Structure formats: C-alpha cells, structure tokens
PDB file of C-alpha atoms and ligand atoms in Angstrom:
ATOM      1  CA  MET A   1    -149.168  86.837  -6.162  1.00  0.00           C
ATOM      2  CA  THR A   2    -147.021  84.379  -4.213  1.00  0.00           C
ATOM      3  CA  LYS A   3    -145.390  81.682  -6.328  1.00  0.00           C
ATOM      4  CA  GLU A   4    -147.055  78.369  -5.536  1.00  0.00           C
ATOM      5  CA  GLY A   5    -144.865  75.841  -3.766  1.00  0.00           C
ATOM      6  CA  LYS A   6    -145.412  72.292  -2.609  1.00  0.00           C
ATOM      7  CA  LEU A   7    -147.674  70.883   0.082  1.00  0.00           C
ATOM      8  CA  ILE A   8    -147.381  67.753   2.199  1.00  0.00           C
ATOM      9  CA  ILE A   9    -150.563  66.574   3.862  1.00  0.00           C
ATOM     10  CA  PHE A  10    -150.643  64.109   6.777  1.00  0.00           C
ATOM     11  CA  SER A  11    -154.139  62.951   7.630  1.00  0.00           C
ATOM     12  CA  ALA A  12    -155.509  60.207   9.836  1.00  0.00           C
ATOM     13  CA  PRO A  13    -158.102  59.566  12.466  1.00  0.00           C
ATOM     14  CA  SER A  14    -157.273  61.141  15.800  1.00  0.00           C
ATOM     15  CA  GLY A  15    -154.744  58.988  17.711  1.00  0.00           C
ATOM     16  CA  ALA A  16    -153.107  57.376  14.649  1.00  0.00           C
ATOM     17  CA  GLY A  17    -149.833  59.219  15.222  1.00  0.00           C
ATOM     18  CA  LYS A  18    -149.797  61.976  12.600  1.00  0.00           C
ATOM     19  CA  THR A  19    -148.753  64.781  14.965  1.00  0.00           C
ATOM     20  CA  THR A  20    -145.866  62.673  16.275  1.00  0.00           C
ATOM     21  CA  ILE A  21    -144.704  61.856  12.727  1.00  0.00           C
ATOM     22  CA  VAL A  22    -145.072  65.441  11.482  1.00  0.00           C
ATOM     23  CA  HIS A  23    -143.009  66.730  14.435  1.00  0.00           C
ATOM     24  CA  HIS A  24    -140.319  64.190  13.587  1.00  0.00           C
ATOM     25  CA  LEU A  25    -140.229  65.346   9.949  1.00  0.00           C
ATOM     26  CA  LEU A  26    -140.013  69.004  10.957  1.00  0.00           C
ATOM     27  CA  LYS A  27    -136.935  68.186  13.057  1.00  0.00           C
ATOM     28  CA  LYS A  28    -135.251  66.082  10.393  1.00  0.00           C
ATOM     29  CA  ILE A  29    -135.970  67.741   7.052  1.00  0.00           C
ATOM     30  CA  PRO A  30    -134.976  71.325   6.360  1.00  0.00           C
ATOM     31  CA  GLY A  31    -137.264  73.490   4.229  1.00  0.00           C
ATOM     32  CA  LEU A  32    -140.522  72.262   5.761  1.00  0.00           C
ATOM     33  CA  GLU A  33    -142.805  74.508   7.758  1.00  0.00           C
ATOM     34  CA  PHE A  34    -145.904  73.545   9.695  1.00  0.00           C
ATOM     35  CA  SER A  35    -149.206  75.099   8.684  1.00  0.00           C
ATOM     36  CA  VAL A  36    -150.612  76.392  11.948  1.00  0.00           C
ATOM     37  CA  SER A  37    -154.394  75.946  11.850  1.00  0.00           C
ATOM     38  CA  ALA A  38    -156.946  78.076  13.618  1.00  0.00           C
ATOM     39  CA  THR A  39    -159.225  76.313  16.097  1.00  0.00           C
ATOM     40  CA  THR A  40    -161.960  77.164  18.546  1.00  0.00           C
ATOM     41  CA  ARG A  41    -160.890  74.473  21.015  1.00  0.00           C
ATOM     42  CA  LYS A  42    -158.890  75.326  24.122  1.00  0.00           C
ATOM     43  CA  PRO A  43    -155.121  74.658  24.320  1.00  0.00           C
ATOM     44  CA  ARG A  44    -154.170  71.180  25.569  1.00  0.00           C
ATOM     45  CA  GLY A  45    -151.095  70.291  27.665  1.00  0.00           C
ATOM     46  CA  ASP A  46    -148.149  72.473  26.663  1.00  0.00           C
ATOM     47  CA  GLU A  47    -149.617  73.648  23.353  1.00  0.00           C
ATOM     48  CA  GLN A  48    -148.606  77.155  22.411  1.00  0.00           C
ATOM     49  CA  GLU A  49    -150.484  79.919  20.629  1.00  0.00           C
ATOM     50  CA  GLY A  50    -149.136  80.445  17.096  1.00  0.00           C
ATOM     51  CA  LYS A  51    -147.014  77.308  17.245  1.00  0.00           C
ATOM     52  CA  ASP A  52    -149.534  74.470  17.599  1.00  0.00           C
ATOM     53  CA  TYR A  53    -152.670  76.415  16.712  1.00  0.00           C
ATOM     54  CA  TYR A  54    -154.106  79.899  16.585  1.00  0.00           C
ATOM     55  CA  PHE A  55    -156.651  79.568  19.400  1.00  0.00           C
ATOM     56  CA  ILE A  56    -159.565  81.847  18.563  1.00  0.00           C
ATOM     57  CA  SER A  57    -163.163  82.278  19.695  1.00  0.00           C
ATOM     58  CA  LYS A  58    -166.084  80.884  17.729  1.00  0.00           C
ATOM     59  CA  GLN A  59    -167.189  84.433  16.968  1.00  0.00           C
ATOM     60  CA  GLU A  60    -163.793  85.268  15.480  1.00  0.00           C
ATOM     61  CA  PHE A  61    -163.783  81.984  13.523  1.00  0.00           C
ATOM     62  CA  LEU A  62    -167.188  82.770  11.988  1.00  0.00           C
ATOM     63  CA  HIS A  63    -166.009  86.270  11.149  1.00  0.00           C
ATOM     64  CA  ARG A  64    -162.991  84.825   9.333  1.00  0.00           C
ATOM     65  CA  ILE A  65    -165.237  82.399   7.415  1.00  0.00           C
ATOM     66  CA  ALA A  66    -167.349  85.351   6.290  1.00  0.00           C
ATOM     67  CA  LYS A  67    -164.186  87.152   5.162  1.00  0.00           C
ATOM     68  CA  LYS A  68    -163.183  84.059   3.153  1.00  0.00           C
ATOM     69  CA  GLN A  69    -159.873  83.762   4.977  1.00  0.00           C
ATOM     70  CA  PHE A  70    -159.869  79.948   5.059  1.00  0.00           C
ATOM     71  CA  VAL A  71    -158.653  77.643   2.289  1.00  0.00           C
ATOM     72  CA  GLU A  72    -160.650  74.942   4.049  1.00  0.00           C
ATOM     73  CA  PHE A  73    -162.392  74.695   7.379  1.00  0.00           C
ATOM     74  CA  GLU A  74    -164.539  72.159   9.171  1.00  0.00           C
ATOM     75  CA  GLU A  75    -166.576  71.638  12.281  1.00  0.00           C
ATOM     76  CA  VAL A  76    -164.397  68.594  13.014  1.00  0.00           C
ATOM     77  CA  TYR A  77    -166.223  67.834  16.274  1.00  0.00           C
ATOM     78  CA  SER A  78    -169.622  69.205  17.126  1.00  0.00           C
ATOM     79  CA  GLY A  79    -169.206  72.832  18.123  1.00  0.00           C
ATOM     80  CA  THR A  80    -165.423  72.808  17.501  1.00  0.00           C
ATOM     81  CA  PHE A  81    -164.056  74.351  14.331  1.00  0.00           C
ATOM     82  CA  TYR A  82    -160.647  73.928  12.704  1.00  0.00           C
ATOM     83  CA  GLY A  83    -159.382  75.640   9.560  1.00  0.00           C
ATOM     84  CA  THR A  84    -156.402  76.410   7.366  1.00  0.00           C
ATOM     85  CA  LEU A  85    -155.775  80.101   6.779  1.00  0.00           C
ATOM     86  CA  ARG A  86    -154.838  81.217   3.271  1.00  0.00           C
ATOM     87  CA  THR A  87    -152.255  83.612   4.761  1.00  0.00           C
ATOM     88  CA  GLU A  88    -150.504  80.677   6.433  1.00  0.00           C
ATOM     89  CA  ILE A  89    -149.825  78.882   3.144  1.00  0.00           C
ATOM     90  CA  GLU A  90    -148.817  82.101   1.374  1.00  0.00           C
ATOM     91  CA  ARG A  91    -146.427  83.093   4.167  1.00  0.00           C
ATOM     92  CA  ILE A  92    -144.646  79.734   4.009  1.00  0.00           C
ATOM     93  CA  TRP A  93    -144.408  79.713   0.206  1.00  0.00           C
ATOM     94  CA  ALA A  94    -143.140  83.319   0.227  1.00  0.00           C
ATOM     95  CA  ASP A  95    -140.248  82.030   2.373  1.00  0.00           C
ATOM     96  CA  GLY A  96    -139.506  79.421  -0.299  1.00  0.00           C
ATOM     97  CA  LYS A  97    -140.562  76.557   1.965  1.00  0.00           C
ATOM     98  CA  THR A  98    -142.856  73.542   1.656  1.00  0.00           C
ATOM     99  CA  VAL A  99    -146.013  73.547   3.762  1.00  0.00           C
ATOM    100  CA  ILE A 100    -146.707  70.501   5.912  1.00  0.00           C
ATOM    101  CA  PHE A 101    -150.181  69.861   7.330  1.00  0.00           C
ATOM    102  CA  ASP A 102    -151.546  67.788  10.205  1.00  0.00           C
ATOM    103  CA  ILE A 103    -155.189  67.805   9.330  1.00  0.00           C
ATOM    104  CA  ASP A 104    -158.284  65.623   9.593  1.00  0.00           C
ATOM    105  CA  VAL A 105    -159.217  63.237   6.798  1.00  0.00           C
ATOM    106  CA  GLU A 106    -161.853  65.330   5.035  1.00  0.00           C
ATOM    107  CA  GLY A 107    -159.742  68.467   5.252  1.00  0.00           C
ATOM    108  CA  GLY A 108    -156.778  66.549   3.836  1.00  0.00           C
ATOM    109  CA  LEU A 109    -158.770  65.334   0.852  1.00  0.00           C
ATOM    110  CA  HIS A 110    -160.122  68.833   0.313  1.00  0.00           C
ATOM    111  CA  LEU A 111    -156.568  70.230   0.122  1.00  0.00           C
ATOM    112  CA  LYS A 112    -155.430  67.359  -2.099  1.00  0.00           C
ATOM    113  CA  ARG A 113    -158.197  68.143  -4.602  1.00  0.00           C
ATOM    114  CA  LYS A 114    -157.504  71.867  -4.467  1.00  0.00           C
ATOM    115  CA  TYR A 115    -153.734  71.598  -4.960  1.00  0.00           C
ATOM    116  CA  ASP A 116    -153.573  68.414  -6.999  1.00  0.00           C
ATOM    117  CA  GLY A 117    -150.208  68.190  -8.737  1.00  0.00           C
ATOM    118  CA  SER A 118    -148.335  70.136  -6.025  1.00  0.00           C
ATOM    119  CA  ALA A 119    -149.404  68.007  -3.079  1.00  0.00           C
ATOM    120  CA  LEU A 120    -148.421  64.723  -1.468  1.00  0.00           C
ATOM    121  CA  ALA A 121    -151.304  63.354   0.599  1.00  0.00           C
ATOM    122  CA  VAL A 122    -150.383  60.695   3.165  1.00  0.00           C
ATOM    123  CA  PHE A 123    -152.871  58.675   5.212  1.00  0.00           C
ATOM    124  CA  VAL A 124    -151.420  57.442   8.511  1.00  0.00           C
ATOM    125  CA  GLN A 125    -152.916  54.046   9.271  1.00  0.00           C
ATOM    126  CA  PRO A 126    -152.952  52.537  12.766  1.00  0.00           C
ATOM    127  CA  PRO A 127    -152.607  48.730  13.107  1.00  0.00           C
ATOM    128  CA  SER A 128    -156.291  48.416  14.109  1.00  0.00           C
ATOM    129  CA  LEU A 129    -159.169  50.357  15.564  1.00  0.00           C
ATOM    130  CA  GLU A 130    -158.429  48.746  18.930  1.00  0.00           C
ATOM    131  CA  VAL A 131    -154.842  50.001  18.947  1.00  0.00           C
ATOM    132  CA  LEU A 132    -156.048  53.419  17.856  1.00  0.00           C
ATOM    133  CA  LYS A 133    -158.380  53.513  20.852  1.00  0.00           C
ATOM    134  CA  GLU A 134    -155.549  52.534  23.189  1.00  0.00           C
ATOM    135  CA  ARG A 135    -153.270  55.259  21.807  1.00  0.00           C
ATOM    136  CA  LEU A 136    -155.940  57.898  22.049  1.00  0.00           C
ATOM    137  CA  ALA A 137    -156.842  56.941  25.608  1.00  0.00           C
ATOM    138  CA  GLY A 138    -153.135  56.620  26.497  1.00  0.00           C
ATOM    139  CA  ARG A 139    -152.465  60.170  25.281  1.00  0.00           C
ATOM    140  CA  GLY A 140    -154.615  61.237  28.212  1.00  0.00           C
ATOM    141  CA  THR A 141    -155.783  64.509  26.688  1.00  0.00           C
ATOM    142  CA  ASP A 142    -159.487  63.872  26.184  1.00  0.00           C
ATOM    143  CA  ASN A 143    -162.324  63.219  28.620  1.00  0.00           C
ATOM    144  CA  HIS A 144    -164.760  60.304  28.247  1.00  0.00           C
ATOM    145  CA  ASP A 145    -167.225  62.122  25.952  1.00  0.00           C
ATOM    146  CA  LYS A 146    -164.483  63.543  23.744  1.00  0.00           C
ATOM    147  CA  LEU A 147    -162.861  60.117  23.433  1.00  0.00           C
ATOM    148  CA  LYS A 148    -166.176  58.580  22.401  1.00  0.00           C
ATOM    149  CA  GLU A 149    -166.698  61.244  19.739  1.00  0.00           C
ATOM    150  CA  ARG A 150    -163.169  60.738  18.406  1.00  0.00           C
ATOM    151  CA  PHE A 151    -163.543  56.924  18.289  1.00  0.00           C
ATOM    152  CA  GLU A 152    -166.811  57.170  16.382  1.00  0.00           C
ATOM    153  CA  LYS A 153    -165.312  59.532  13.855  1.00  0.00           C
ATOM    154  CA  ALA A 154    -162.190  57.364  13.529  1.00  0.00           C
ATOM    155  CA  GLU A 155    -164.199  54.333  12.475  1.00  0.00           C
ATOM    156  CA  LYS A 156    -165.647  56.222   9.507  1.00  0.00           C
ATOM    157  CA  GLU A 157    -162.372  57.908   8.591  1.00  0.00           C
ATOM    158  CA  LEU A 158    -160.469  54.636   8.177  1.00  0.00           C
ATOM    159  CA  ASN A 159    -162.545  54.013   5.036  1.00  0.00           C
ATOM    160  CA  TYR A 160    -161.076  57.059   3.298  1.00  0.00           C
ATOM    161  CA  ALA A 161    -157.527  55.681   3.202  1.00  0.00           C
ATOM    162  CA  PRO A 162    -157.568  54.551  -0.479  1.00  0.00           C
ATOM    163  CA  GLN A 163    -158.300  58.110  -1.644  1.00  0.00           C
ATOM    164  CA  PHE A 164    -154.860  59.293  -0.488  1.00  0.00           C
ATOM    165  CA  ASP A 165    -151.634  59.115  -2.530  1.00  0.00           C
ATOM    166  CA  ILE A 166    -149.977  56.854   0.031  1.00  0.00           C
ATOM    167  CA  ILE A 167    -151.008  54.799   3.056  1.00  0.00           C
ATOM    168  CA  LEU A 168    -148.297  54.901   5.720  1.00  0.00           C
ATOM    169  CA  LYS A 169    -148.665  52.158   8.318  1.00  0.00           C
ATOM    170  CA  ASN A 170    -147.853  53.299  11.835  1.00  0.00           C
ATOM    171  CA  HIS A 171    -147.234  50.079  13.741  1.00  0.00           C
ATOM    172  CA  ASP A 172    -143.720  50.632  15.006  1.00  0.00           C
ATOM    173  CA  LEU A 173    -143.135  54.371  15.391  1.00  0.00           C
ATOM    174  CA  GLN A 174    -139.463  54.351  14.412  1.00  0.00           C
ATOM    175  CA  THR A 175    -140.191  52.439  11.212  1.00  0.00           C
ATOM    176  CA  ALA A 176    -143.091  54.748  10.348  1.00  0.00           C
ATOM    177  CA  CYS A 177    -140.944  57.858  10.920  1.00  0.00           C
ATOM    178  CA  ALA A 178    -138.161  56.454   8.721  1.00  0.00           C
ATOM    179  CA  GLU A 179    -140.638  55.619   5.954  1.00  0.00           C
ATOM    180  CA  ALA A 180    -142.243  59.047   6.225  1.00  0.00           C
ATOM    181  CA  GLU A 181    -138.822  60.663   5.897  1.00  0.00           C
ATOM    182  CA  GLU A 182    -138.059  58.724   2.748  1.00  0.00           C
ATOM    183  CA  LEU A 183    -141.438  59.546   1.201  1.00  0.00           C
ATOM    184  CA  VAL A 184    -141.054  63.245   1.889  1.00  0.00           C
ATOM    185  CA  ARG A 185    -137.429  63.455   0.709  1.00  0.00           C
ATOM    186  CA  ASN A 186    -138.394  61.734  -2.571  1.00  0.00           C
ATOM    187  CA  PHE A 187    -141.340  64.079  -3.064  1.00  0.00           C
ATOM    188  CA  LEU A 188    -139.184  67.167  -2.441  1.00  0.00           C
ATOM    189  CA  GLN A 189    -136.650  66.020  -5.054  1.00  0.00           C
ATOM    190  CA  LYS A 190    -139.287  65.735  -7.803  1.00  0.00           C
TER     191      LYS A 190
HETATM  192  P1  ADP B 201    -152.749  62.153  16.102  1.00  0.00           P
HETATM  193  O1  ADP B 201    -151.982  63.415  15.846  1.00  0.00           O
HETATM  194  O2  ADP B 201    -152.941  61.346  14.840  1.00  0.00           O
HETATM  195  O3  ADP B 201    -154.028  62.384  16.837  1.00  0.00           O
HETATM  196  P2  ADP B 201    -150.626  61.552  18.042  1.00  0.00           P
HETATM  197  O4  ADP B 201    -149.390  61.810  17.248  1.00  0.00           O
HETATM  198  O5  ADP B 201    -151.053  62.554  19.053  1.00  0.00           O
HETATM  199  O6  ADP B 201    -151.863  61.209  17.047  1.00  0.00           O
HETATM  200  O7  ADP B 201    -150.453  60.103  18.719  1.00  0.00           O
HETATM  201  C1  ADP B 201    -151.431  59.569  19.627  1.00  0.00           C
HETATM  202  C2  ADP B 201    -150.703  58.871  20.790  1.00  0.00           C
HETATM  203  O8  ADP B 201    -150.134  57.647  20.301  1.00  0.00           O
HETATM  204  C3  ADP B 201    -149.559  59.691  21.366  1.00  0.00           C
HETATM  205  O9  ADP B 201    -149.548  59.493  22.748  1.00  0.00           O
HETATM  206  C4  ADP B 201    -148.309  59.095  20.697  1.00  0.00           C
HETATM  207  O10 ADP B 201    -147.168  59.223  21.521  1.00  0.00           O
HETATM  208  C5  ADP B 201    -148.718  57.618  20.528  1.00  0.00           C
HETATM  209  N1  ADP B 201    -148.125  56.940  19.351  1.00  0.00           N
HETATM  210  C6  ADP B 201    -147.955  57.428  18.102  1.00  0.00           C
HETATM  211  N2  ADP B 201    -147.433  56.478  17.283  1.00  0.00           N
HETATM  212  C7  ADP B 201    -147.267  55.367  18.028  1.00  0.00           C
HETATM  213  C8  ADP B 201    -146.764  54.024  17.755  1.00  0.00           C
HETATM  214  N3  ADP B 201    -146.323  53.666  16.567  1.00  0.00           N
HETATM  215  N4  ADP B 201    -146.744  53.150  18.781  1.00  0.00           N
HETATM  216  C9  ADP B 201    -147.195  53.501  20.005  1.00  0.00           C
HETATM  217  N5  ADP B 201    -147.676  54.737  20.341  1.00  0.00           N
HETATM  218  C10 ADP B 201    -147.713  55.653  19.365  1.00  0.00           C
HETATM  219  P1  5GP B 202    -156.827  67.968  17.808  1.00  0.00           P
HETATM  220  O1  5GP B 202    -157.951  68.565  18.580  1.00  0.00           O
HETATM  221  O2  5GP B 202    -156.521  66.539  18.215  1.00  0.00           O
HETATM  222  O3  5GP B 202    -155.600  68.844  17.747  1.00  0.00           O
HETATM  223  O4  5GP B 202    -157.303  67.869  16.291  1.00  0.00           O
HETATM  224  C1  5GP B 202    -158.508  67.250  15.954  1.00  0.00           C
HETATM  225  C2  5GP B 202    -158.528  66.965  14.476  1.00  0.00           C
HETATM  226  O5  5GP B 202    -158.601  68.184  13.737  1.00  0.00           O
HETATM  227  C3  5GP B 202    -157.255  66.262  14.011  1.00  0.00           C
HETATM  228  O6  5GP B 202    -157.637  65.218  13.121  1.00  0.00           O
HETATM  229  C4  5GP B 202    -156.502  67.367  13.334  1.00  0.00           C
HETATM  230  O7  5GP B 202    -155.619  66.862  12.348  1.00  0.00           O
HETATM  231  C5  5GP B 202    -157.651  68.143  12.699  1.00  0.00           C
HETATM  232  N1  5GP B 202    -157.272  69.479  12.246  1.00  0.00           N
HETATM  233  C6  5GP B 202    -156.301  70.277  12.724  1.00  0.00           C
HETATM  234  N2  5GP B 202    -156.227  71.406  12.003  1.00  0.00           N
HETATM  235  C7  5GP B 202    -157.152  71.312  11.038  1.00  0.00           C
HETATM  236  C8  5GP B 202    -157.534  72.171   9.956  1.00  0.00           C
HETATM  237  O8  5GP B 202    -157.013  73.253   9.732  1.00  0.00           O
HETATM  238  N3  5GP B 202    -158.558  71.739   9.160  1.00  0.00           N
HETATM  239  C9  5GP B 202    -159.166  70.538   9.359  1.00  0.00           C
HETATM  240  N4  5GP B 202    -160.113  70.202   8.498  1.00  0.00           N
HETATM  241  N5  5GP B 202    -158.819  69.704  10.359  1.00  0.00           N
HETATM  242  C10 5GP B 202    -157.830  70.083  11.182  1.00  0.00           C
END
C-alpha cells in the first residue's frame, strides 16, 4: 500500500483560468506533480499524450471503468468522458510528491469528499459570466457548439463555489497566481 500524501484540487468552470494557474504553480513550487487525467476527447493545440492527458478511445475508457481503475470519472460533456486514474495518484505519492488536479467542479468535490483531511480544494472564480465567456472564446480552442455547451455548464457550476475550501478570484492573472502560490505553500507546510 502506498502511503497517502496530500492533494491539491483546482476546479472551476471551463475558461476561468485553472489550467493557467496550475501550470504556474507547477513551475514555481517543487514537490508538486500534475495528475494526468484520461479523456476521450481529441488533443487540442500542442497538447501532448501523457503530459496533458492520456487520450484514449471511448471503448478503452468504458473498459477501464469496468475494471474500476478510476478514482472518479464523469461524462463532463455529452459523449466526452474524463477521469482520474487511481494509478496516477499512487505513482505520485510513491515519489513522495503532492498531487495537483485541474478538474471540473463535480469531480473536484468528489475528490474533496473522498480525501477530506488530506486535500485542499480551490474554486477559481472569474470576475463574471461575461468575462468567462470572453476568455473561453478568446482561447480559440472550441467551435460554436462546444462553446455553447461549456457556457451552459459554467452557469450552473458557479453556484458550487461555496462548497470548496477556498474561492480564488481570478481577475488579474498575476495577482491570482501569487495568491494561489501562497495558499499552496501554506497548505504544504501544515
Ligand atoms: P480553464 O483551464 O479554467 O478552462 P484556461 O487556463 O485555459 O482556463 O484559461 C482560459 C483563457 O483565459 C486562456 O486563454 C487564458 O490565457 C486566459 N486567462 C486566464 N486567466 C486570465 C486572466 N486573469 N485575465 C485574462 N485572461 C486570462
Ligand atoms: P478540457 O476539455 O477543457 O481540457 O476539460 C474540460 C473539463 O474537464 C475541465 O473543467 C477539466 O478541468 C475537466 N477535467 C479534466 N480532467 C478531469 C478528470 O479527470 N475528471 C473530471 N471529473 N473532470 C476533468
């Protein structure tokens, strides 16, 4: 049995800035390692297999569900699955590191409940739904239908913020990154 370590969860509606903040933390704070999720969606931009995601087929995803290989998984968008592999967390803890997640809101709360006591769950909050829409569209990675689906989901997800340990406002990116760094450093010292 691997000794349990700590977990840091960053959740938010799509476009709020969690990936950007998590990448910043990975650069700045030693001892963190990103939990690479499995997904059935196709790679986007310069995303790399095994670094950003494990890109697998739906058939393989369903097979892994049946084998109980996921700590949590979700059909985040209709027909597109995402999930956290148990082996991913165990591998990172076996290296004596802290796992950091970039995960959707329901998945984040699921992990928080499962690992309560060892986890810090942060909700990244955009200034407004309008700004969120601008960021998502500005990222330029999703077509019209995908954007619509993400906006609709985002509206619901904003209501979950109070269930997290901390709400981190992402208005100015530099300020948000600095605050995230302080939060994580304090949590790691505990
Ligand atoms: P998420 O991972 O939550 O979907 P991203 O990190 O991909 O969000 O950010 C969405 C887009 O918004 C990206 O293009 C990113 O560069 C931009 N962005 C993130 N934070 C800010 C901010 N504070 N101000 C302006 N743009 C931002
Ligand atoms: P994207 O397609 O933009 O990379 O991710 C879509 C959403 O799925 C984001 O909110 C992202 O955080 C979330 N996500 C990524 N990995 C996982 C995972 O393992 N489980 C869950 N539940 N959501 C995930």
